[in-house]
Amino acid sequence: MIPTTSAAASGPTEGSGWSPRLAFSLFSIVLVLELLSVSYLMIAMALPDIATHFQTTQAAWLITAFLLLGAVAAPLVGKLADIHGKRRLLIVCLVIAAVGSLLSALAGSYALMIAGRALAGMLVPCLFLSYSLIRDVFPSKTVPLAVSIATAGMGLISIAAPFLTGWLIDDFGWRSIFWFFTVTLVVLGVLILVGTPESAVRLRSRIDFIGAILLGAGIAGVLIAVSFGPTWGWGAGSTLLYLFGGLVLLGAWLASSRTISEPLMRLDILRLRPVLFTVAAAGAVYGATSVYSTILPSMAMTPSELGLGYGFGVDAEGFAIFQVPIGALTMVGGIVVGMLCGRGVAARTLLLNGSALLIVGGTLTALANDDKGLLLLWGAVFGLGTGLGYAAIPNLVIKAAPPELQASTASMTGVSQSLVASITPVIAYTVMNNSFMAPIDPQLTGGAVVYTEGGYVAAFFVAAGAGLLALVMALGIPRRFTRFAAYRAPAAEGSDPVAVPAAG
């Protein structure tokens, strides 16, 4: 692997600062990440209508398919971005996601709907592509703030998303959501093409297609097993087949990656503590927020008249008030990271503080959730932790990886985030379904499953536990950071990756 850059753009410009074009570029990137964030919320709110229309009990596939393809594609997209350009791959991902959204908008069967959602999962790699592109084309002194603003914007959209979704579904039907995605993705592709320059950093390398197939199929098998294990049964043949089949394929990928000179992902970089513990912490942070955001709506929407000790009986639009403090403080946390990192505060320190707030917010929500005011306050605490964690992670990745391997290194983080974020809600619901089902007549709840208060206590403790894991992983990141070398000279073949002092 040979890293190359053009003379004109060998990396971020040291002396220049913000400009109108730079601000427009960041605005476009923020909108891309906003759409990724809103896609989860909007689809989750539309699930009941879509499931009723297609008469299916497999509504979870609309989220699983999206996450599955995103996780599977991330390593290959990262490697292609390092070779061919990050903006080019970002636009390709947006185009494929637009095609998928169009297919879902027109789908006459549930199978086509799932296929469209899977293609729309190409939005997932846009997360790490955006951060890596910022690292390459923005002046170095603006990078921490730009990354944090891009991350913080993902909290802002959660405030308006329930109102927008309710309006679209009520006035135009559930298909309007997919038309909204299609049109918005096309517009964003044009904005990125016009306003954001291409990275000049390249890595001359071959594509490990065998590794891509093994890794993709392995991740797919594990995710399918984890997603449908509670439905099929953890001891069912289909669950075990997907789980162990996926693990075998992942093992084959690990073996192949050690025998070829240019693997899909350089696993040797995981020997470096900054990379290994950053990737692990990223998964834990996203796992904590995934549980919290999944569990909170169902708890708040449960009618208080059932006498379960929780619930406020709000509808989808009424739930928006609970999103306001979470989204607002997520945005604040991201901006704080950008400002403090630019002034020399270590991203590791901010990640530690963010993880601690996730623990506190999750624990307090578990112990005191029967009062609206308190729940809004706990959500604000959790949201601040989310913002600090979300924004600190890409800053740590940018600091650890050389420009030539930014996208492929960040893709490891993306895979960790997708995998853990898909597993933690399953853990929470497995605990709730096995031990905390409320003995209430389904006719009183319209057929909806409800849980005892202890179920939600356990679920929010799962979120707090993921935050604790993030804290432990963040403690493993060295105080003095190093950046690994992009490639090794032939004489060093077989040795550990080279670490060099990191900028910033």
XYZ file of C-alpha atoms in Angstrom:
504
model
C 0.000 0.000 0.000
C 1.476 3.336 -1.033
C -0.071 6.591 0.221
C -0.078 9.456 -2.267
C -1.194 13.058 -2.246
C -1.052 15.845 -4.762
C 1.374 18.638 -4.187
C -1.422 21.126 -4.109
C -3.364 19.403 -1.436
C -1.250 17.169 0.678
C -3.495 17.638 3.665
C -5.339 20.324 5.588
C -4.115 23.847 5.160
C -2.432 25.053 8.320
C -2.777 28.797 8.003
C -6.216 29.368 6.529
C -9.472 29.516 8.478
C -13.173 29.717 7.788
C -14.505 30.962 4.447
C -17.993 31.138 2.860
C -17.278 28.049 0.760
C -16.040 26.150 3.789
C -19.154 27.091 5.734
C -21.350 25.959 2.827
C -19.450 22.673 2.639
C -19.931 22.061 6.350
C -23.619 22.961 6.037
C -24.029 20.326 3.310
C -22.226 17.673 5.354
C -24.321 18.498 8.426
C -27.492 17.995 6.377
C -26.279 14.564 5.247
C -25.738 13.493 8.851
C -29.046 15.063 9.861
C -30.821 12.893 7.292
C -29.062 9.800 8.615
C -30.282 10.649 12.105
C -33.850 11.444 11.087
C -34.152 8.263 9.048
C -34.178 6.146 12.221
C -36.796 8.302 13.930
C -39.127 8.645 10.954
C -39.128 4.970 10.052
C -39.691 3.945 13.676
C -42.763 6.177 13.853
C -44.126 4.851 10.546
C -43.659 1.153 11.405
C -47.241 0.518 12.630
C -48.819 1.934 9.436
C -46.390 0.086 7.158
C -46.871 -3.215 8.999
C -50.651 -2.828 8.794
C -50.533 -2.018 5.066
C -48.443 -5.080 4.201
C -50.037 -7.304 6.881
C -46.656 -8.336 8.269
C -45.302 -9.086 11.706
C -41.714 -8.562 10.507
C -41.685 -4.772 10.749
C -38.317 -4.890 12.499
C -36.711 -5.767 9.165
C -37.197 -2.162 8.039
C -34.593 -1.124 10.603
C -32.517 -4.310 10.549
C -32.067 -4.274 6.754
C -30.941 -0.647 6.866
C -28.405 -1.305 9.607
C -27.312 -4.633 8.145
C -26.264 -3.345 4.735
C -24.661 -0.281 6.307
C -22.487 -2.405 8.591
C -21.607 -4.882 5.836
C -20.715 -2.178 3.310
C -18.714 0.037 5.683
C -15.300 -1.679 5.390
C -15.425 -1.907 1.587
C -16.658 1.668 1.239
C -13.888 2.850 3.551
C -11.185 1.126 1.501
C -12.623 2.393 -1.803
C -12.767 5.917 -0.362
C -9.097 5.777 0.595
C -8.237 4.677 -2.949
C -10.638 6.684 -5.122
C -11.612 9.697 -3.017
C -13.907 10.286 -0.081
C -16.228 12.804 -1.739
C -16.708 10.472 -4.706
C -17.728 7.582 -2.455
C -19.925 9.871 -0.358
C -21.873 10.877 -3.459
C -22.091 7.255 -4.625
C -23.564 6.282 -1.245
C -26.117 9.103 -1.459
C -27.164 8.032 -4.966
C -27.616 4.388 -3.947
C -29.585 5.451 -0.856
C -31.822 7.631 -3.053
C -32.509 4.695 -5.379
C -33.376 2.557 -2.361
C -35.744 5.182 -0.961
C -37.455 5.476 -4.350
C -37.881 1.698 -4.470
C -39.501 1.741 -1.025
C -41.791 4.616 -2.015
C -43.061 2.624 -5.012
C -42.944 -0.845 -3.434
C -45.992 -3.006 -4.063
C -44.751 -5.814 -1.813
C -43.013 -6.030 1.515
C -40.040 -7.776 -0.072
C -39.426 -4.771 -2.334
C -39.892 -2.469 0.645
C -37.152 -4.343 2.529
C -34.868 -4.296 -0.520
C -35.270 -0.548 -0.773
C -34.526 -0.044 2.906
C -31.412 -2.185 2.575
C -30.114 -0.004 -0.253
C -30.933 3.078 1.810
C -28.542 1.654 4.403
C -25.726 3.096 2.291
C -26.418 6.222 4.331
C -24.640 4.567 7.265
C -21.108 4.784 5.759
C -21.768 8.492 5.108
C -21.118 9.054 8.820
C -17.437 8.129 8.787
C -16.947 9.349 5.207
C -18.060 12.809 6.279
C -15.632 12.961 9.202
C -12.758 11.696 7.054
C -13.545 14.190 4.298
C -13.529 17.034 6.817
C -10.115 15.859 8.015
C -8.727 15.974 4.461
C -10.141 19.199 3.029
C -10.693 21.533 5.987
C -7.883 23.686 7.439
C -6.390 21.809 10.386
C -7.318 24.417 13.004
C -10.991 24.228 11.966
C -11.232 20.406 11.985
C -12.189 19.826 15.671
C -14.960 22.429 15.584
C -16.183 21.307 12.136
C -16.397 17.662 13.224
C -18.183 18.618 16.431
C -20.683 20.840 14.600
C -21.369 18.012 12.157
C -21.984 15.685 15.100
C -24.006 18.186 17.108
C -26.403 18.726 14.252
C -27.501 15.119 14.634
C -29.049 16.042 17.977
C -30.893 19.079 16.669
C -32.933 17.129 14.128
C -34.392 14.840 16.792
C -36.359 17.809 18.123
C -38.234 18.482 14.881
C -38.372 14.918 13.502
C -41.500 13.746 15.392
C -43.454 16.840 14.272
C -42.330 16.455 10.644
C -43.074 12.743 10.622
C -46.508 13.146 12.147
C -47.426 15.787 9.581
C -46.237 13.684 6.636
C -47.955 10.495 7.784
C -51.223 12.135 8.824
C -51.579 14.330 5.733
C -49.889 12.327 2.964
C -49.542 8.720 4.145
C -46.499 6.651 5.079
C -45.128 6.568 1.500
C -44.507 10.316 1.760
C -41.612 9.591 4.115
C -39.758 7.680 1.414
C -40.505 10.383 -1.168
C -39.090 12.880 1.318
C -35.914 10.797 1.631
C -35.582 10.417 -2.153
C -35.861 14.102 -2.964
C -33.676 15.177 -0.050
C -30.911 12.698 -0.943
C -30.778 13.957 -4.519
C -30.535 17.567 -3.343
C -27.815 16.707 -0.836
C -25.800 14.894 -3.499
C -25.845 18.041 -5.621
C -24.857 20.237 -2.669
C -21.885 18.007 -1.826
C -20.794 17.892 -5.467
C -20.951 21.673 -5.834
C -19.720 22.864 -2.446
C -17.209 20.321 -1.138
C -13.820 19.717 -2.783
C -12.489 16.221 -3.278
C -9.775 14.928 -1.002
C -6.399 14.786 -2.732
C -5.199 12.057 -0.368
C -5.041 8.616 -1.987
C -3.897 5.157 -1.043
C -2.659 3.070 -3.964
C -3.841 -0.383 -3.057
C -5.729 -3.422 -4.288
C -9.228 -4.319 -3.192
C -9.480 -7.498 -1.147
C -12.761 -8.776 -2.627
C -12.525 -12.167 -0.927
C -12.050 -10.431 2.392
C -14.996 -8.144 1.648
C -17.268 -11.130 0.950
C -16.148 -13.036 4.048
C -16.417 -10.010 6.327
C -19.745 -8.847 4.905
C -21.357 -12.278 5.070
C -19.964 -12.854 8.573
C -21.330 -9.580 9.921
C -24.657 -10.248 8.201
C -24.951 -13.669 9.817
C -24.236 -12.379 13.314
C -26.580 -9.396 12.952
C -29.429 -11.553 11.636
C -28.998 -13.998 14.528
C -28.919 -11.200 17.100
C -31.877 -9.365 15.550
C -34.180 -12.378 15.232
C -32.933 -14.541 18.076
C -35.674 -13.292 20.433
C -38.328 -14.164 17.801
C -36.952 -17.484 16.566
C -35.614 -18.560 19.946
C -31.957 -18.431 20.967
C -31.661 -22.201 20.771
C -33.487 -22.532 17.434
C -31.628 -24.102 14.527
C -32.005 -21.018 12.327
C -30.575 -18.722 15.010
C -27.618 -21.008 15.672
C -27.008 -21.490 11.954
C -26.758 -17.755 11.290
C -24.765 -17.085 14.460
C -22.154 -19.818 14.112
C -22.081 -19.496 10.332
C -21.350 -15.798 10.719
C -18.655 -16.462 13.304
C -17.004 -19.055 11.058
C -16.953 -16.608 8.144
C -15.506 -13.898 10.376
C -12.843 -16.339 11.487
C -12.039 -17.117 7.856
C -11.760 -13.388 7.174
C -9.372 -12.961 10.097
C -7.224 -15.805 8.777
C -7.191 -14.441 5.223
C -6.372 -10.910 6.366
C -3.174 -12.216 7.974
C -1.974 -13.946 4.817
C -2.416 -11.241 2.161
C -0.311 -8.105 1.792
C -3.188 -5.652 1.291
C -6.208 -6.717 3.372
C -9.556 -4.956 3.408
C -8.806 -3.565 6.862
C -5.416 -3.442 8.559
C -6.073 -5.419 11.695
C -2.547 -4.766 12.869
C -3.622 -1.260 13.804
C -5.838 -2.754 16.502
C -2.625 -3.653 18.321
C -2.309 0.050 19.012
C -4.138 1.039 22.179
C -5.481 4.385 20.890
C -7.203 2.718 17.944
C -8.411 -0.410 19.750
C -9.919 1.396 22.733
C -11.389 4.202 20.600
C -13.180 1.652 18.401
C -14.449 -0.215 21.478
C -15.563 2.980 23.239
C -17.385 4.130 20.099
C -19.432 0.941 20.031
C -20.305 1.256 23.719
C -21.405 4.906 23.398
C -23.657 4.129 20.458
C -24.950 1.041 22.252
C -26.000 3.149 25.253
C -27.803 5.732 23.135
C -29.452 3.040 21.010
C -31.089 1.470 24.060
C -32.159 4.799 25.524
C -33.698 6.130 22.302
C -35.480 2.828 21.615
C -36.935 2.327 25.097
C -37.919 5.883 26.012
C -40.756 6.334 23.452
C -42.591 3.139 24.418
C -42.334 4.027 28.102
C -43.607 7.603 27.625
C -46.442 6.502 25.302
C -47.798 3.876 27.723
C -51.085 5.162 29.210
C -50.818 6.125 32.862
C -54.347 4.746 33.373
C -52.939 1.221 33.286
C -51.502 1.852 36.742
C -48.075 0.454 35.988
C -46.209 3.228 37.790
C -44.911 4.871 34.618
C -46.145 6.246 31.305
C -47.845 9.444 30.231
C -50.033 8.251 27.336
C -48.596 10.726 24.808
C -48.912 10.202 21.047
C -46.076 10.410 18.520
C -46.233 14.202 18.264
C -46.663 14.548 22.021
C -43.496 12.576 22.545
C -41.561 15.345 20.799
C -41.351 17.263 24.073
C -39.199 14.476 25.519
C -36.837 14.761 22.552
C -36.251 18.490 23.037
C -33.796 18.305 25.973
C -32.035 15.244 24.534
C -31.543 16.818 21.116
C -30.657 20.259 22.447
C -28.055 18.980 24.910
C -26.602 16.608 22.302
C -26.024 19.658 20.129
C -24.521 21.587 23.048
C -22.205 18.693 23.882
C -20.923 18.528 20.315
C -20.188 22.244 20.223
C -18.425 22.057 23.591
C -16.144 19.325 22.246
C -15.305 21.417 19.187
C -14.481 24.489 21.252
C -12.447 22.660 23.895
C -10.537 20.440 21.473
C -9.581 23.561 19.547
C -8.157 24.976 22.784
C -6.057 21.927 23.566
C -8.391 19.881 25.780
C -7.878 16.179 25.051
C -10.738 14.392 23.293
C -10.077 11.475 25.642
C -11.026 13.661 28.623
C -14.254 14.729 26.935
C -15.109 11.123 26.089
C -14.603 10.169 29.735
C -16.966 12.932 30.857
C -19.517 11.996 28.212
C -19.430 8.335 29.277
C -19.909 9.328 32.917
C -22.976 11.395 31.999
C -24.418 8.429 30.074
C -24.083 6.344 33.232
C -25.713 9.018 35.382
C -28.518 9.756 32.904
C -29.334 6.092 32.331
C -29.282 5.272 36.056
C -31.462 8.217 37.062
C -33.967 7.408 34.316
C -34.141 3.838 35.586
C -34.753 4.899 39.185
C -37.085 7.908 38.760
C -39.224 7.939 35.594
C -42.747 8.655 36.833
C -42.455 12.451 36.725
C -42.324 14.409 33.458
C -40.075 17.121 34.804
C -37.532 14.682 36.159
C -37.618 12.603 32.980
C -36.907 15.710 30.916
C -33.979 16.527 33.211
C -32.528 13.007 33.035
C -32.909 13.115 29.261
C -30.931 16.347 29.192
C -28.126 14.730 31.204
C -28.084 11.742 28.886
C -28.204 14.017 25.832
C -25.182 16.004 27.024
C -23.276 12.752 27.473
C -24.333 11.689 23.988
C -23.096 14.919 22.448
C -19.738 14.739 24.216
C -19.258 11.095 23.264
C -20.416 11.404 19.660
C -18.156 14.387 18.971
C -15.103 13.101 20.858
C -14.975 9.794 18.970
C -14.341 11.144 15.435
C -11.798 13.597 16.850
C -9.944 10.650 18.406
C -10.056 8.684 15.136
C -8.822 11.690 13.169
C -5.975 12.147 15.600
C -4.923 8.482 15.527
C -5.067 7.656 11.817
C -2.954 9.102 8.984
C -4.816 10.877 6.147
C -4.354 7.938 3.762
C -6.196 5.530 6.066
C -8.784 7.856 7.575
C -11.815 6.298 5.878
C -10.820 2.659 6.323
C -9.872 3.222 9.971
C -13.096 5.103 10.603
C -15.007 2.254 8.953
C -13.834 -0.028 11.779
C -15.415 2.408 14.175
C -18.569 2.413 12.079
C -18.814 -1.374 12.172
C -18.353 -1.335 15.961
C -21.048 1.302 16.342
C -23.533 -0.563 14.112
C -22.947 -3.944 15.730
C -23.180 -2.804 19.344
C -26.099 -0.447 18.627
C -28.033 -3.357 17.127
C -27.232 -5.727 19.989
C -27.956 -3.622 23.087
C -31.686 -3.031 22.383
C -32.071 -6.772 21.765
C -30.497 -7.442 25.167
C -32.860 -4.963 26.812
C -35.989 -6.380 25.155
C -34.901 -9.963 25.846
C -34.706 -9.162 29.553
C -38.047 -7.357 29.443
C -39.826 -10.112 27.496
C -38.491 -12.937 29.653
C -39.088 -11.461 33.099
C -41.211 -8.321 33.066
C -44.357 -8.848 30.969
C -47.318 -7.051 32.586
C -50.367 -9.281 33.271
C -52.832 -6.957 31.516
C -55.639 -7.898 29.121
C -54.435 -7.108 25.549
C -57.852 -5.611 24.786
C -57.071 -2.795 27.203
C -53.879 -1.928 25.308
C -55.107 -2.395 21.751
C -52.980 -5.532 21.433
C -49.770 -3.751 22.393
C -47.312 -5.487 24.707
C -46.721 -3.693 28.006
C -44.190 -4.305 30.744
C -43.970 -3.862 34.460
C -42.010 -0.936 35.812
C -39.140 -3.291 36.611
C -38.743 -3.988 32.894
C -37.934 -0.383 32.139
C -35.682 -0.157 35.167
C -33.697 -3.092 33.785
C -33.662 -1.637 30.256
C -32.301 1.734 31.325
C -29.699 -0.018 33.443
C -28.585 -1.732 30.229
C -28.043 1.769 28.791
C -26.128 2.798 31.899
C -24.077 -0.399 31.683
C -23.101 0.383 28.110
C -22.061 3.834 29.312
C -19.909 2.166 31.993
C -18.262 0.023 29.322
C -17.561 3.187 27.302
C -15.946 4.746 30.381
C -13.689 1.725 30.921
C -12.664 1.685 27.254
C -11.966 5.430 27.309
C -9.688 4.927 30.315
C -7.693 2.510 28.165
C -6.852 5.248 25.639
C -3.356 6.596 26.440
C -3.098 10.169 27.644
C -0.281 10.825 25.198
C -1.615 10.046 21.756
C 0.306 8.583 18.819
C -0.592 8.169 15.186
C 0.281 4.961 13.368
C 2.108 5.039 10.042
C 0.124 4.624 6.837
C 2.315 1.809 5.583
C 5.436 -0.126 6.420
C 8.623 -0.346 4.460
C 9.443 -3.851 3.139
C 12.145 -4.304 5.794
C 9.544 -3.882 8.519
C 7.160 -6.464 7.083
C 5.767 -8.625 9.837
C 6.565 -6.156 12.590
C 4.108 -4.092 14.587
C 2.646 -0.988 12.946
C 4.767 2.128 13.316
C 3.471 4.885 15.595
C 4.455 8.479 15.017
C 3.527 11.612 17.025
C 0.005 12.762 16.197
C -0.747 16.289 15.157
C -2.779 18.214 17.683
